[in-house]
Amino acid sequence: MSTALSASVIIPTYNRAELLGHTLESLARQDLPAGRFEVIVADDGSADHTPAVVDAYRDRLDLSYHFQPDEGYRVSAVRNLGLSHARGDVSVFLDSGVLAHPGLVRAHVDRHARGGGERAVIGYVWGFNLDNEDAATIIDLIDPSDAGAAIATLAADGRWPDMREDFYRRHHDDLADLPAPWTVFWSCNVSVRTALAREVGAFDEHFRSWGGEDVDFGIRLHLAGARFEISRAAVALHHPHEKVFADNLATLIPNYLHIVAKYPTPLIRLLPAVPTISPFNLNDVAAFLALPRCADVLAGR
């Protein structure tokens, strides 16, 4: 295995100073040597004490901070801001409040070091609730200052596995030959070669509300030939924070309609049928309807 690859961990944030602190603490405890990765905090106009949180970790991490003014929800633009400063061979995208296991960055880098073509690597995420319904219980169980122990606690408890777990098991953790592996490419914990991320155009900055920008990015990675793989070793914990899934769903459907307009294929036209058609059954529906692969449609085959 090559040891030459390095990583840039890109974290978008907006007024989540405490959650960002948990993420940075977990990154300061990585088992990958400090010289092998950098951390880039890309701030979408926070008005809280985010800069002070970043400053507290400058002596423990190769850390840079980049700010764009608050002009509304611009998560695609702020991820692209982080990506524009990336120096690593591999870009790892984490969200604020995602606690990285000590082996997470190494696991992402190792997967890309295997050779055999481009990859889009999906890390495992414990503790995600759609409506934050178990937040108090999860918070009582975990110590956010020790991500490794917190993840071990949730794994032993078993109640909050990655919400994609049933999907993964049904496909035996093998997404490579699915017609739409991008349905579960969620940017809270994923990685791709930095050069490929830039080559496919990074994140579409048309997205100005929650949802869909990572799926859209995944579609372009898929069309570029990236192999989608799950890495259970690249494991993290999603620390609870306030959210309302119904509000998110209201913005997701218009964003999916934008994706359909970009890639008018029979398979992608299924996206706005969420939640009747979901990320977990879209591939099954595509197979049942014998829909052609997107790349074939877009290539005119």
Short mmCIF file of C-alpha atoms in Angstrom, two decimals:
data_model
loop_
_atom_site.label_atom_id
_atom_site.label_comp_id
_atom_site.label_asym_id
_atom_site.label_seq_id
_atom_site.Cartn_x
_atom_site.Cartn_y
_atom_site.Cartn_z
CA MET A 1 0.00 0.00 0.00
CA SER A 2 1.29 3.46 -0.90
CA THR A 3 1.97 5.87 1.95
CA ALA A 4 2.22 8.89 -0.35
CA LEU A 5 -1.43 9.89 -0.29
CA SER A 6 -2.46 12.79 1.92
CA ALA A 7 -5.90 14.05 2.86
CA SER A 8 -7.76 17.32 3.20
CA VAL A 9 -10.66 17.10 5.64
CA ILE A 10 -13.22 19.73 4.61
CA ILE A 11 -15.82 20.82 7.17
CA PRO A 12 -18.58 23.29 6.24
CA THR A 13 -20.09 25.10 9.19
CA TYR A 14 -22.63 27.76 10.12
CA ASN A 15 -23.24 28.89 13.70
CA ARG A 16 -22.36 25.48 15.15
CA ALA A 17 -19.34 26.38 17.22
CA GLU A 18 -19.89 23.72 19.89
CA LEU A 19 -20.54 20.95 17.37
CA LEU A 20 -17.53 22.06 15.31
CA GLY A 21 -15.42 21.79 18.46
CA HIS A 22 -16.46 18.16 18.88
CA THR A 23 -15.47 17.42 15.28
CA LEU A 24 -12.10 19.16 15.59
CA GLU A 25 -11.37 17.33 18.85
CA SER A 26 -11.99 14.02 17.11
CA LEU A 27 -9.67 15.01 14.26
CA ALA A 28 -6.95 16.01 16.72
CA ARG A 29 -7.00 12.38 17.94
CA GLN A 30 -6.53 10.70 14.55
CA ASP A 31 -4.02 7.87 14.31
CA LEU A 32 -2.81 9.08 10.90
CA PRO A 33 0.38 11.15 11.36
CA ALA A 34 -0.29 14.87 11.49
CA GLY A 35 1.82 15.46 8.40
CA ARG A 36 -0.48 13.28 6.30
CA PHE A 37 -3.64 15.38 6.57
CA GLU A 38 -4.92 18.92 6.88
CA VAL A 39 -8.23 20.24 8.20
CA ILE A 40 -10.11 23.00 6.36
CA VAL A 41 -13.00 24.76 8.09
CA ALA A 42 -15.22 26.56 5.57
CA ASP A 43 -17.58 28.99 7.29
CA ASP A 44 -20.84 30.06 5.63
CA GLY A 45 -21.05 33.34 7.55
CA SER A 46 -21.23 32.30 11.21
CA ALA A 47 -21.96 35.01 13.76
CA ASP A 48 -21.08 32.90 16.84
CA HIS A 49 -17.66 32.11 18.33
CA THR A 50 -16.63 29.72 15.54
CA PRO A 51 -13.30 31.54 14.88
CA ALA A 52 -12.32 31.14 18.55
CA VAL A 53 -13.09 27.40 18.40
CA VAL A 54 -10.88 27.08 15.32
CA ASP A 55 -8.07 29.05 16.96
CA ALA A 56 -8.10 26.68 19.93
CA TYR A 57 -7.02 23.80 17.65
CA ARG A 58 -4.34 25.50 15.56
CA ASP A 59 -1.55 24.03 17.67
CA ARG A 60 -2.96 20.48 17.35
CA LEU A 61 -3.95 20.35 13.69
CA ASP A 62 -2.71 21.56 10.31
CA LEU A 63 -5.74 23.81 10.22
CA SER A 64 -7.00 26.62 7.99
CA TYR A 65 -10.15 28.71 8.26
CA HIS A 66 -11.99 30.31 5.34
CA PHE A 67 -15.03 32.58 5.65
CA GLN A 68 -17.72 33.66 3.21
CA PRO A 69 -20.38 36.27 4.09
CA ASP A 70 -23.81 35.10 5.19
CA GLU A 71 -25.98 35.43 2.08
CA GLY A 72 -28.40 32.66 2.96
CA TYR A 73 -27.97 28.89 2.75
CA ARG A 74 -24.89 28.26 0.59
CA VAL A 75 -23.55 24.88 1.67
CA SER A 76 -22.45 23.98 -1.87
CA ALA A 77 -20.52 27.22 -2.22
CA VAL A 78 -18.87 26.85 1.17
CA ARG A 79 -17.83 23.25 0.46
CA ASN A 80 -16.36 24.48 -2.81
CA LEU A 81 -14.53 27.21 -0.88
CA GLY A 82 -12.94 24.52 1.25
CA LEU A 83 -12.17 22.35 -1.78
CA SER A 84 -10.47 25.28 -3.53
CA HIS A 85 -7.91 25.38 -0.71
CA ALA A 86 -7.38 21.60 -0.47
CA ARG A 87 -3.76 20.44 -0.76
CA GLY A 88 -4.34 16.75 -0.07
CA ASP A 89 -4.63 14.00 -2.67
CA VAL A 90 -7.93 12.89 -1.13
CA SER A 91 -10.73 15.20 0.02
CA VAL A 92 -12.73 13.93 2.98
CA PHE A 93 -16.02 15.74 3.54
CA LEU A 94 -17.34 15.80 7.12
CA ASP A 95 -20.15 17.86 8.61
CA SER A 96 -19.92 19.94 11.78
CA GLY A 97 -20.95 17.70 14.65
CA VAL A 98 -19.74 14.50 13.00
CA LEU A 99 -17.26 12.88 15.39
CA ALA A 100 -14.54 10.97 13.57
CA HIS A 101 -13.26 7.68 14.94
CA PRO A 102 -9.45 7.85 15.42
CA GLY A 103 -9.01 5.69 12.33
CA LEU A 104 -11.43 7.54 10.04
CA VAL A 105 -9.01 9.64 7.99
CA ARG A 106 -6.57 6.73 7.63
CA ALA A 107 -9.42 4.48 6.44
CA HIS A 108 -10.45 6.95 3.75
CA VAL A 109 -6.86 7.42 2.55
CA ASP A 110 -6.16 3.68 2.56
CA ARG A 111 -9.22 2.94 0.44
CA HIS A 112 -8.07 5.40 -2.25
CA ALA A 113 -4.52 4.01 -2.10
CA ARG A 114 -5.64 0.59 -3.35
CA GLY A 115 -5.47 1.60 -6.99
CA GLY A 116 -7.72 0.21 -9.67
CA GLY A 117 -9.45 3.42 -10.69
CA GLU A 118 -11.34 6.26 -9.08
CA ARG A 119 -13.50 5.73 -6.00
CA ALA A 120 -16.28 7.53 -4.17
CA VAL A 121 -15.99 6.26 -0.60
CA ILE A 122 -18.92 6.35 1.81
CA GLY A 123 -18.07 6.24 5.50
CA TYR A 124 -20.30 4.71 8.18
CA VAL A 125 -22.27 7.04 10.50
CA TRP A 126 -23.77 6.03 13.84
CA GLY A 127 -26.44 8.02 15.67
CA PHE A 128 -28.37 9.81 12.92
CA ASN A 129 -32.05 10.51 13.74
CA LEU A 130 -34.37 11.99 11.12
CA ASP A 131 -36.15 14.18 13.67
CA ASN A 132 -33.57 14.09 16.46
CA GLU A 133 -36.07 12.00 18.42
CA ASP A 134 -33.47 10.15 20.50
CA ALA A 135 -31.17 13.12 21.05
CA ALA A 136 -31.35 13.21 24.83
CA THR A 137 -30.70 9.48 25.16
CA ILE A 138 -27.74 9.55 22.78
CA ILE A 139 -26.21 12.59 24.48
CA ASP A 140 -26.52 10.88 27.88
CA LEU A 141 -24.73 7.80 26.53
CA ILE A 142 -21.72 9.37 24.82
CA ASP A 143 -18.69 11.45 25.69
CA PRO A 144 -18.22 13.80 22.70
CA SER A 145 -14.62 14.49 23.71
CA ASP A 146 -13.70 10.84 22.99
CA ALA A 147 -15.13 9.82 19.63
CA GLY A 148 -13.63 6.33 19.71
CA ALA A 149 -15.25 5.49 23.04
CA ALA A 150 -18.53 7.16 22.04
CA ILE A 151 -18.75 5.10 18.84
CA ALA A 152 -17.93 1.93 20.76
CA THR A 153 -20.75 2.75 23.19
CA LEU A 154 -23.31 3.16 20.41
CA ALA A 155 -22.06 0.05 18.60
CA ALA A 156 -22.44 -1.98 21.81
CA ASP A 157 -25.91 -0.56 22.38
CA GLY A 158 -26.91 -1.25 18.78
CA ARG A 159 -29.93 1.03 18.61
CA TRP A 160 -28.69 3.73 16.25
CA PRO A 161 -26.71 2.17 13.39
CA ASP A 162 -26.22 4.04 10.14
CA MET A 163 -29.73 4.54 8.77
CA ARG A 164 -28.48 2.99 5.50
CA GLU A 165 -27.55 -0.27 7.26
CA ASP A 166 -30.46 -2.35 5.92
CA PHE A 167 -29.69 -1.11 2.41
CA TYR A 168 -26.02 -2.01 2.82
CA ARG A 169 -26.80 -5.50 4.09
CA ARG A 170 -29.28 -6.16 1.31
CA HIS A 171 -26.54 -5.44 -1.20
CA HIS A 172 -23.80 -7.17 0.85
CA ASP A 173 -21.92 -3.85 1.12
CA ASP A 174 -21.35 -3.98 -2.65
CA LEU A 175 -22.66 -0.87 -4.41
CA ALA A 176 -20.35 -0.95 -7.42
CA ASP A 177 -22.79 -2.45 -9.92
CA LEU A 178 -25.95 -0.66 -8.78
CA PRO A 179 -27.43 1.70 -11.37
CA ALA A 180 -27.77 4.46 -8.77
CA PRO A 181 -25.22 4.08 -5.95
CA TRP A 182 -25.24 7.85 -5.57
CA THR A 183 -28.59 7.71 -3.73
CA VAL A 184 -26.66 7.09 -0.48
CA PHE A 185 -23.68 9.35 -1.16
CA TRP A 186 -24.36 11.72 1.73
CA SER A 187 -21.64 14.27 2.38
CA CYS A 188 -21.59 14.02 6.18
CA ASN A 189 -18.76 11.44 5.80
CA VAL A 190 -17.49 10.70 2.28
CA SER A 191 -14.27 11.01 0.31
CA VAL A 192 -13.05 11.33 -3.27
CA ARG A 193 -9.79 12.17 -4.97
CA THR A 194 -9.37 15.94 -4.86
CA ALA A 195 -8.49 16.08 -8.56
CA LEU A 196 -11.65 14.16 -9.50
CA ALA A 197 -13.84 16.37 -7.29
CA ARG A 198 -12.55 19.39 -9.18
CA GLU A 199 -12.72 17.66 -12.56
CA VAL A 200 -16.46 16.94 -12.24
CA GLY A 201 -17.20 20.51 -11.21
CA ALA A 202 -17.40 20.11 -7.42
CA PHE A 203 -20.75 20.99 -5.80
CA ASP A 204 -23.46 22.73 -7.82
CA GLU A 205 -23.93 26.17 -6.26
CA HIS A 206 -27.48 26.42 -7.59
CA PHE A 207 -28.57 24.56 -4.43
CA ARG A 208 -29.59 27.26 -1.94
CA SER A 209 -31.67 25.12 0.44
CA TRP A 210 -31.24 21.82 2.27
CA GLY A 211 -30.75 18.58 0.41
CA GLY A 212 -29.68 17.07 -2.87
CA GLU A 213 -26.37 18.79 -3.53
CA ASP A 214 -24.40 15.74 -2.40
CA VAL A 215 -26.54 13.36 -4.49
CA ASP A 216 -25.99 15.63 -7.49
CA PHE A 217 -22.23 15.55 -6.84
CA GLY A 218 -22.45 11.77 -6.56
CA ILE A 219 -24.24 11.49 -9.91
CA ARG A 220 -21.40 13.33 -11.62
CA LEU A 221 -18.81 11.14 -9.89
CA HIS A 222 -20.74 8.08 -11.09
CA LEU A 223 -20.89 9.39 -14.66
CA ALA A 224 -17.14 10.00 -14.48
CA GLY A 225 -16.62 6.32 -13.71
CA ALA A 226 -15.98 6.42 -9.95
CA ARG A 227 -16.58 3.14 -8.12
CA PHE A 228 -18.81 3.64 -5.08
CA GLU A 229 -17.62 1.76 -2.00
CA ILE A 230 -18.61 1.54 1.66
CA SER A 231 -15.87 1.78 4.27
CA ARG A 232 -17.06 0.61 7.66
CA ALA A 233 -13.60 1.46 9.01
CA ALA A 234 -14.18 5.12 8.11
CA VAL A 235 -16.67 5.31 10.95
CA ALA A 236 -18.13 8.37 12.67
CA LEU A 237 -20.87 9.44 15.04
CA HIS A 238 -23.47 12.06 14.18
CA HIS A 239 -23.87 14.19 17.31
CA PRO A 240 -27.55 15.18 17.78
CA HIS A 241 -28.61 18.68 16.84
CA GLU A 242 -31.94 20.38 16.23
CA LYS A 243 -33.69 19.62 12.93
CA VAL A 244 -37.17 18.92 11.57
CA PHE A 245 -37.27 16.36 8.76
CA ALA A 246 -40.59 17.63 7.37
CA ASP A 247 -39.01 21.05 6.82
CA ASN A 248 -36.03 19.45 5.13
CA LEU A 249 -38.27 17.34 2.88
CA ALA A 250 -40.10 20.49 1.73
CA THR A 251 -36.85 21.88 0.28
CA LEU A 252 -35.54 18.52 -0.92
CA ILE A 253 -38.19 17.94 -3.60
CA PRO A 254 -37.55 21.22 -5.49
CA ASN A 255 -33.85 20.42 -5.37
CA TYR A 256 -34.51 16.98 -6.81
CA LEU A 257 -36.49 18.63 -9.61
CA HIS A 258 -33.37 20.67 -10.38
CA ILE A 259 -31.39 17.42 -10.60
CA VAL A 260 -33.97 15.94 -12.96
CA ALA A 261 -33.66 18.99 -15.22
CA LYS A 262 -29.88 18.52 -15.32
CA TYR A 263 -29.95 14.78 -16.05
CA PRO A 264 -33.26 13.91 -17.78
CA THR A 265 -32.94 10.14 -17.55
CA PRO A 266 -35.76 7.71 -16.64
CA LEU A 267 -33.91 6.65 -13.50
CA ILE A 268 -33.25 10.15 -12.19
CA ARG A 269 -36.87 11.13 -12.90
CA LEU A 270 -37.76 8.84 -10.00
CA LEU A 271 -36.13 11.17 -7.46
CA PRO A 272 -39.05 13.59 -6.90
CA ALA A 273 -41.24 10.63 -5.89
CA VAL A 274 -39.53 10.71 -2.46
CA PRO A 275 -40.57 9.45 0.07
CA THR A 276 -42.66 6.87 -1.85
CA ILE A 277 -39.48 6.06 -3.73
CA SER A 278 -36.55 6.38 -1.35
CA PRO A 279 -32.76 6.21 -1.54
CA PHE A 280 -33.11 2.66 -0.29
CA ASN A 281 -35.52 1.30 -2.91
CA LEU A 282 -34.76 3.43 -5.98
CA ASN A 283 -32.33 0.84 -7.33
CA ASP A 284 -34.95 -1.88 -6.87
CA VAL A 285 -37.55 0.19 -8.73
CA ALA A 286 -35.05 0.87 -11.52
CA ALA A 287 -34.38 -2.86 -11.87
CA PHE A 288 -38.09 -3.72 -11.82
CA LEU A 289 -38.82 -1.18 -14.56
CA ALA A 290 -35.69 -2.21 -16.51
CA LEU A 291 -34.62 1.42 -16.70
CA PRO A 292 -31.43 2.15 -18.62
CA ARG A 293 -28.35 3.42 -16.82
CA CYS A 294 -27.99 7.19 -16.77
CA ALA A 295 -24.64 7.13 -18.53
CA ASP A 296 -26.16 5.22 -21.46
CA VAL A 297 -29.08 7.65 -21.78
CA LEU A 298 -26.90 10.74 -21.60
CA ALA A 299 -24.48 9.27 -24.12
CA GLY A 300 -27.36 8.66 -26.53
CA ARG A 301 -27.00 4.89 -26.45
#
